[in-house]
Amino acid sequence: GLGGADPQLQRFIEVETQKQRFQQLVHQMTELCWEKCMDKPGPKLDSRAETCFVNCVERFIDTSQFILNRLEQTQKSKSAFSESLSD
């Protein structure tokens, strides 16, 4: 990481990185759900398209959350494994 860097600067970079990741997720979700749910763009959403968008966004969020949880678990088990090796 940024070893001896200013902790405030480190925190700022972390926050900005998270914002960027979030924006990428929103962009991916918008693109995916738009492709999946919009047959014919019109002046307003019909109820089928609206339901499709709601379901698509909810599944996208569920999936993203699942992946994050799995990554956290993997990181924890890796660090626990390396700690047990160094004991």
N, CA, C and O atoms as a GROMACS GRO file, in nm:
protein
  348
    1GLY      N    1   0.081  -0.120   0.000
    1GLY     CA    2   0.000   0.000   0.000
    1GLY      C    3   0.084   0.124   0.000
    1GLY      O    4   0.188   0.130  -0.065
    2LEU      N    5   0.038   0.223   0.072
    2LEU     CA    6   0.104   0.354   0.073
    2LEU      C    7   0.187   0.373   0.200
    2LEU      O    8   0.192   0.484   0.255
    3GLY      N    9   0.251   0.269   0.246
    3GLY     CA   10   0.337   0.268   0.364
    3GLY      C   11   0.337   0.391   0.451
    3GLY      O   12   0.252   0.403   0.540
    4GLY      N   13   0.431   0.483   0.429
    4GLY     CA   14   0.447   0.597   0.516
    4GLY      C   15   0.364   0.719   0.477
    4GLY      O   16   0.388   0.828   0.528
    5ALA      N   17   0.269   0.701   0.388
    5ALA     CA   18   0.189   0.815   0.342
    5ALA      C   19   0.101   0.870   0.453
    5ALA      O   20   0.070   0.800   0.550
    6ASP      N   21   0.063   0.992   0.438
    6ASP     CA   22  -0.026   1.061   0.531
    6ASP      C   23  -0.157   0.983   0.546
    6ASP      O   24  -0.223   0.954   0.446
    7PRO      N   25  -0.196   0.949   0.671
    7PRO     CA   26  -0.320   0.871   0.691
    7PRO      C   27  -0.444   0.939   0.632
    7PRO      O   28  -0.534   0.871   0.581
    8GLN      N   29  -0.450   1.072   0.637
    8GLN     CA   30  -0.564   1.143   0.579
    8GLN      C   31  -0.568   1.125   0.428
    8GLN      O   32  -0.674   1.106   0.368
    9LEU      N   33  -0.451   1.130   0.367
    9LEU     CA   34  -0.442   1.110   0.222
    9LEU      C   35  -0.482   0.967   0.187
    9LEU      O   36  -0.556   0.945   0.091
   10GLN      N   37  -0.434   0.870   0.265
   10GLN     CA   38  -0.470   0.731   0.243
   10GLN      C   39  -0.621   0.713   0.250
   10GLN      O   40  -0.680   0.647   0.164
   11ARG      N   41  -0.683   0.772   0.353
   11ARG     CA   42  -0.828   0.761   0.371
   11ARG      C   43  -0.901   0.823   0.253
   11ARG      O   44  -0.998   0.767   0.202
   12PHE      N   45  -0.854   0.940   0.208
   12PHE     CA   46  -0.914   1.009   0.094
   12PHE      C   47  -0.910   0.919  -0.030
   12PHE      O   48  -1.010   0.907  -0.101
   13ILE      N   49  -0.795   0.856  -0.054
   13ILE     CA   50  -0.779   0.769  -0.171
   13ILE      C   51  -0.873   0.649  -0.160
   13ILE      O   52  -0.935   0.610  -0.259
   14GLU      N   53  -0.885   0.590  -0.040
   14GLU     CA   54  -0.977   0.478  -0.019
   14GLU      C   55  -1.120   0.518  -0.052
   14GLU      O   56  -1.191   0.446  -0.122
   15VAL      N   57  -1.162   0.633   0.000
   15VAL     CA   58  -1.300   0.680  -0.022
   15VAL      C   59  -1.324   0.705  -0.171
   15VAL      O   60  -1.427   0.665  -0.224
   16GLU      N   61  -1.230   0.770  -0.237
   16GLU     CA   62  -1.245   0.798  -0.380
   16GLU      C   63  -1.249   0.669  -0.461
   16GLU      O   64  -1.326   0.659  -0.557
   17THR      N   65  -1.169   0.571  -0.423
   17THR     CA   66  -1.169   0.442  -0.491
   17THR      C   67  -1.304   0.373  -0.475
   17THR      O   68  -1.357   0.317  -0.570
   18GLN      N   69  -1.359   0.379  -0.354
   18GLN     CA   70  -1.490   0.319  -0.329
   18GLN      C   71  -1.598   0.390  -0.411
   18GLN      O   72  -1.686   0.324  -0.466
   19LYS      N   73  -1.592   0.522  -0.418
   19LYS     CA   74  -1.689   0.598  -0.499
   19LYS      C   75  -1.681   0.553  -0.645
   19LYS      O   76  -1.784   0.532  -0.711
   20GLN      N   77  -1.559   0.538  -0.694
   20GLN     CA   78  -1.540   0.498  -0.834
   20GLN      C   79  -1.597   0.358  -0.857
   20GLN      O   80  -1.663   0.335  -0.958
   21ARG      N   81  -1.572   0.265  -0.764
   21ARG     CA   82  -1.627   0.130  -0.777
   21ARG      C   83  -1.778   0.133  -0.778
   21ARG      O   84  -1.843   0.063  -0.856
   22PHE      N   85  -1.834   0.214  -0.689
   22PHE     CA   86  -1.980   0.226  -0.680
   22PHE      C   87  -2.037   0.278  -0.812
   22PHE      O   88  -2.136   0.225  -0.863
   23GLN      N   89  -1.974   0.381  -0.868
   23GLN     CA   90  -2.021   0.437  -0.995
   23GLN      C   91  -2.012   0.333  -1.107
   23GLN      O   92  -2.101   0.326  -1.192
   24GLN      N   93  -1.907   0.252  -1.106
   24GLN     CA   94  -1.894   0.147  -1.207
   24GLN      C   95  -2.007   0.044  -1.192
   24GLN      O   96  -2.064   0.000  -1.291
   25LEU      N   97  -2.038   0.008  -1.066
   25LEU     CA   98  -2.147  -0.087  -1.041
   25LEU      C   99  -2.280  -0.032  -1.091
   25LEU      O  100  -2.357  -0.103  -1.157
   26VAL      N  101  -2.307   0.094  -1.061
   26VAL     CA  102  -2.432   0.157  -1.106
   26VAL      C  103  -2.438   0.158  -1.258
   26VAL      O  104  -2.543   0.131  -1.317
   27HIS      N  105  -2.327   0.190  -1.320
   27HIS     CA  106  -2.321   0.193  -1.467
   27HIS      C  107  -2.350   0.054  -1.524
   27HIS      O  108  -2.429   0.039  -1.617
   28GLN      N  109  -2.284  -0.049  -1.468
   28GLN     CA  110  -2.306  -0.187  -1.515
   28GLN      C  111  -2.452  -0.227  -1.497
   28GLN      O  112  -2.513  -0.285  -1.586
   29MET      N  113  -2.506  -0.195  -1.378
   29MET     CA  114  -2.644  -0.232  -1.347
   29MET      C  115  -2.741  -0.164  -1.444
   29MET      O  116  -2.833  -0.228  -1.496
   30THR      N  117  -2.720  -0.036  -1.469
   30THR     CA  118  -2.806   0.039  -1.560
   30THR      C  119  -2.803  -0.022  -1.699
   30THR      O  120  -2.906  -0.044  -1.762
   31GLU      N  121  -2.682  -0.050  -1.746
   31GLU     CA  122  -2.665  -0.107  -1.880
   31GLU      C  123  -2.734  -0.243  -1.889
   31GLU      O  124  -2.811  -0.269  -1.982
   32LEU      N  125  -2.707  -0.329  -1.793
   32LEU     CA  126  -2.762  -0.464  -1.791
   32LEU      C  127  -2.915  -0.462  -1.787
   32LEU      O  128  -2.981  -0.528  -1.867
   33CYS      N  129  -2.970  -0.385  -1.694
   33CYS     CA  130  -3.115  -0.383  -1.676
   33CYS      C  131  -3.185  -0.314  -1.793
   33CYS      O  132  -3.296  -0.352  -1.831
   34TRP      N  133  -3.121  -0.213  -1.849
   34TRP     CA  134  -3.179  -0.145  -1.966
   34TRP      C  135  -3.190  -0.244  -2.082
   34TRP      O  136  -3.295  -0.254  -2.146
   35GLU      N  137  -3.081  -0.316  -2.107
   35GLU     CA  138  -3.081  -0.416  -2.216
   35GLU      C  139  -3.189  -0.521  -2.192
   35GLU      O  140  -3.258  -0.562  -2.286
   36LYS      N  141  -3.202  -0.563  -2.069
   36LYS     CA  142  -3.293  -0.673  -2.035
   36LYS      C  143  -3.440  -0.629  -2.038
   36LYS      O  144  -3.527  -0.706  -2.079
   37CYS      N  145  -3.469  -0.505  -1.995
   37CYS     CA  146  -3.608  -0.466  -1.968
   37CYS      C  147  -3.671  -0.371  -2.069
   37CYS      O  148  -3.793  -0.362  -2.075
   38MET      N  149  -3.592  -0.301  -2.148
   38MET     CA  150  -3.650  -0.201  -2.239
   38MET      C  151  -3.661  -0.255  -2.381
   38MET      O  152  -3.563  -0.258  -2.455
   39ASP      N  153  -3.782  -0.297  -2.419
   39ASP     CA  154  -3.803  -0.342  -2.557
   39ASP      C  155  -3.809  -0.219  -2.648
   39ASP      O  156  -3.732  -0.204  -2.742
   40LYS      N  157  -3.904  -0.134  -2.614
   40LYS     CA  158  -3.930  -0.017  -2.698
   40LYS      C  159  -3.939   0.107  -2.609
   40LYS      O  160  -4.042   0.129  -2.544
   41PRO      N  161  -3.833   0.188  -2.606
   41PRO     CA  162  -3.838   0.310  -2.524
   41PRO      C  163  -3.955   0.398  -2.566
   41PRO      O  164  -3.976   0.424  -2.685
   42GLY      N  165  -4.030   0.445  -2.468
   42GLY     CA  166  -4.143   0.533  -2.494
   42GLY      C  167  -4.143   0.646  -2.394
   42GLY      O  168  -4.048   0.661  -2.316
   43PRO      N  169  -4.249   0.728  -2.394
   43PRO     CA  170  -4.253   0.842  -2.302
   43PRO      C  171  -4.263   0.800  -2.155
   43PRO      O  172  -4.220   0.875  -2.067
   44LYS      N  173  -4.319   0.682  -2.127
   44LYS     CA  174  -4.320   0.636  -1.989
   44LYS      C  175  -4.308   0.484  -1.983
   44LYS      O  176  -4.334   0.414  -2.082
   45LEU      N  177  -4.270   0.433  -1.864
   45LEU     CA  178  -4.252   0.289  -1.848
   45LEU      C  179  -4.387   0.220  -1.834
   45LEU      O  180  -4.474   0.268  -1.763
   46ASP      N  181  -4.403   0.109  -1.902
   46ASP     CA  182  -4.523   0.029  -1.876
   46ASP      C  183  -4.496  -0.056  -1.751
   46ASP      O  184  -4.382  -0.066  -1.705
   47SER      N  185  -4.600  -0.115  -1.697
   47SER     CA  186  -4.586  -0.186  -1.570
   47SER      C  187  -4.494  -0.308  -1.584
   47SER      O  188  -4.425  -0.344  -1.488
   48ARG      N  189  -4.493  -0.372  -1.700
   48ARG     CA  190  -4.406  -0.487  -1.720
   48ARG      C  191  -4.259  -0.445  -1.713
   48ARG      O  192  -4.178  -0.509  -1.646
   49ALA      N  193  -4.228  -0.337  -1.782
   49ALA     CA  194  -4.089  -0.288  -1.782
   49ALA      C  195  -4.050  -0.241  -1.642
   49ALA      O  196  -3.938  -0.266  -1.597
   50GLU      N  197  -4.141  -0.175  -1.574
   50GLU     CA  198  -4.112  -0.126  -1.439
   50GLU      C  199  -4.083  -0.242  -1.345
   50GLU      O  200  -3.987  -0.237  -1.269
   51THR      N  201  -4.165  -0.346  -1.350
   51THR     CA  202  -4.145  -0.466  -1.267
   51THR      C  203  -4.011  -0.530  -1.302
   51THR      O  204  -3.937  -0.573  -1.214
   52CYS      N  205  -3.982  -0.537  -1.430
   52CYS     CA  206  -3.857  -0.595  -1.477
   52CYS      C  207  -3.737  -0.518  -1.420
   52CYS      O  208  -3.642  -0.579  -1.370
   53PHE      N  209  -3.743  -0.384  -1.426
   53PHE     CA  210  -3.634  -0.302  -1.371
   53PHE      C  211  -3.615  -0.326  -1.222
   53PHE      O  212  -3.503  -0.343  -1.175
   54VAL      N  213  -3.726  -0.327  -1.147
   54VAL     CA  214  -3.718  -0.347  -1.002
   54VAL      C  215  -3.652  -0.482  -0.972
   54VAL      O  216  -3.561  -0.490  -0.890
   55ASN      N  217  -3.699  -0.588  -1.039
   55ASN     CA  218  -3.642  -0.721  -1.017
   55ASN      C  219  -3.495  -0.727  -1.058
   55ASN      O  220  -3.413  -0.786  -0.989
   56CYS      N  221  -3.464  -0.666  -1.170
   56CYS     CA  222  -3.327  -0.668  -1.222
   56CYS      C  223  -3.233  -0.599  -1.123
   56CYS      O  224  -3.127  -0.652  -1.091
   57VAL      N  225  -3.272  -0.481  -1.074
   57VAL     CA  226  -3.188  -0.406  -0.980
   57VAL      C  227  -3.172  -0.485  -0.849
   57VAL      O  228  -3.061  -0.494  -0.795
   58GLU      N  229  -3.281  -0.543  -0.800
   58GLU     CA  230  -3.273  -0.620  -0.676
   58GLU      C  231  -3.181  -0.740  -0.691
   58GLU      O  232  -3.100  -0.768  -0.603
   59ARG      N  233  -3.191  -0.812  -0.803
   59ARG     CA  234  -3.103  -0.928  -0.826
   59ARG      C  235  -2.958  -0.884  -0.839
   59ARG      O  236  -2.868  -0.951  -0.790
   60PHE      N  237  -2.936  -0.771  -0.907
   60PHE     CA  238  -2.801  -0.719  -0.925
   60PHE      C  239  -2.740  -0.687  -0.789
   60PHE      O  240  -2.624  -0.721  -0.763
   61ILE      N  241  -2.817  -0.622  -0.702
   61ILE     CA  242  -2.769  -0.586  -0.568
   61ILE      C  243  -2.742  -0.712  -0.487
   61ILE      O  244  -2.638  -0.722  -0.421
   62ASP      N  245  -2.835  -0.808  -0.491
   62ASP     CA  246  -2.815  -0.935  -0.419
   62ASP      C  247  -2.686  -1.003  -0.464
   62ASP      O  248  -2.606  -1.049  -0.382
   63THR      N  249  -2.668  -1.010  -0.594
   63THR     CA  250  -2.550  -1.076  -0.650
   63THR      C  251  -2.422  -1.005  -0.609
   63THR      O  252  -2.325  -1.069  -0.569
   64SER      N  253  -2.422  -0.872  -0.619
   64SER     CA  254  -2.304  -0.794  -0.581
   64SER      C  255  -2.271  -0.815  -0.434
   64SER      O  256  -2.154  -0.832  -0.398
   65GLN      N  257  -2.374  -0.814  -0.350
   65GLN     CA  258  -2.355  -0.834  -0.206
   65GLN      C  259  -2.299  -0.973  -0.179
   65GLN      O  260  -2.208  -0.989  -0.098
   66PHE      N  261  -2.353  -1.074  -0.247
   66PHE     CA  262  -2.306  -1.212  -0.232
   66PHE      C  263  -2.157  -1.221  -0.267
   66PHE      O  264  -2.079  -1.281  -0.194
   67ILE      N  265  -2.119  -1.160  -0.380
   67ILE     CA  266  -1.980  -1.164  -0.425
   67ILE      C  267  -1.889  -1.095  -0.324
   67ILE      O  268  -1.782  -1.146  -0.291
   68LEU      N  269  -1.931  -0.977  -0.274
   68LEU     CA  270  -1.850  -0.906  -0.174
   68LEU      C  271  -1.831  -0.991  -0.049
   68LEU      O  272  -1.721  -0.999   0.005
   69ASN      N  273  -1.940  -1.054  -0.002
   69ASN     CA  274  -1.930  -1.139   0.118
   69ASN      C  275  -1.835  -1.254   0.094
   69ASN      O  276  -1.755  -1.287   0.182
   70ARG      N  277  -1.842  -1.316  -0.023
   70ARG     CA  278  -1.752  -1.428  -0.055
   70ARG      C  279  -1.607  -1.381  -0.057
   70ARG      O  280  -1.518  -1.450  -0.006
   71LEU      N  281  -1.582  -1.264  -0.117
   71LEU     CA  282  -1.446  -1.211  -0.122
   71LEU      C  283  -1.393  -1.184   0.019
   71LEU      O  284  -1.278  -1.214   0.049
   72GLU      N  285  -1.478  -1.127   0.105
   72GLU     CA  286  -1.438  -1.102   0.244
   72GLU      C  287  -1.402  -1.231   0.314
   72GLU      O  288  -1.299  -1.239   0.382
   73GLN      N  289  -1.486  -1.333   0.300
   73GLN     CA  290  -1.461  -1.463   0.363
   73GLN      C  291  -1.329  -1.521   0.312
   73GLN      O  292  -1.250  -1.574   0.390
   74THR      N  293  -1.306  -1.510   0.182
   74THR     CA  294  -1.183  -1.562   0.123
   74THR      C  295  -1.062  -1.489   0.180
   74THR      O  296  -0.962  -1.552   0.215
   75GLN      N  297  -1.072  -1.356   0.191
   75GLN     CA  298  -0.962  -1.277   0.247
   75GLN      C  299  -0.935  -1.317   0.392
   75GLN      O  300  -0.820  -1.333   0.432
   76LYS      N  301  -1.044  -1.333   0.471
   76LYS     CA  302  -1.029  -1.370   0.612
   76LYS      C  303  -0.963  -1.506   0.625
   76LYS      O  304  -0.872  -1.524   0.706
   77SER      N  305  -1.009  -1.603   0.545
   77SER     CA  306  -0.950  -1.737   0.556
   77SER      C  307  -0.804  -1.737   0.509
   77SER      O  308  -0.723  -1.811   0.563
   78LYS      N  309  -0.771  -1.655   0.410
   78LYS     CA  310  -0.632  -1.644   0.365
   78LYS      C  311  -0.545  -1.586   0.476
   78LYS      O  312  -0.436  -1.637   0.503
   79SER      N  313  -0.593  -1.477   0.541
   79SER     CA  314  -0.510  -1.415   0.645
   79SER      C  315  -0.502  -1.507   0.767
   79SER      O  316  -0.398  -1.512   0.833
   80ALA      N  317  -0.608  -1.579   0.799
   80ALA     CA  318  -0.604  -1.674   0.909
   80ALA      C  319  -0.505  -1.785   0.877
   80ALA      O  320  -0.431  -1.830   0.965
   81PHE      N  321  -0.503  -1.830   0.753
   81PHE     CA  322  -0.412  -1.936   0.709
   81PHE      C  323  -0.267  -1.889   0.721
   81PHE      O  324  -0.182  -1.961   0.772
   82SER      N  325  -0.239  -1.766   0.672
   82SER     CA  326  -0.102  -1.718   0.676
   82SER      C  327  -0.057  -1.689   0.820
   82SER      O  328   0.061  -1.703   0.852
   83GLU      N  329  -0.152  -1.648   0.908
   83GLU     CA  330  -0.118  -1.627   1.049
   83GLU      C  331  -0.083  -1.760   1.114
   83GLU      O  332   0.012  -1.768   1.192
   84SER      N  333  -0.159  -1.865   1.083
   84SER     CA  334  -0.132  -1.996   1.144
   84SER      C  335   0.004  -2.050   1.097
   84SER      O  336   0.070  -2.124   1.170
   85LEU      N  337   0.045  -2.013   0.976
   85LEU     CA  338   0.176  -2.055   0.927
   85LEU      C  339   0.290  -1.984   1.001
   85LEU      O  340   0.396  -2.041   1.024
   86SER      N  341   0.265  -1.857   1.038
   86SER     CA  342   0.371  -1.780   1.102
   86SER      C  343   0.382  -1.804   1.252
   86SER      O  344   0.477  -1.760   1.316
   87ASP      N  345   0.284  -1.876   1.310
   87ASP     CA  346   0.288  -1.906   1.455
   87ASP      C  347   0.401  -2.002   1.490
   87ASP      O  348   0.418  -2.038   1.606
   0.00000   0.00000   0.00000
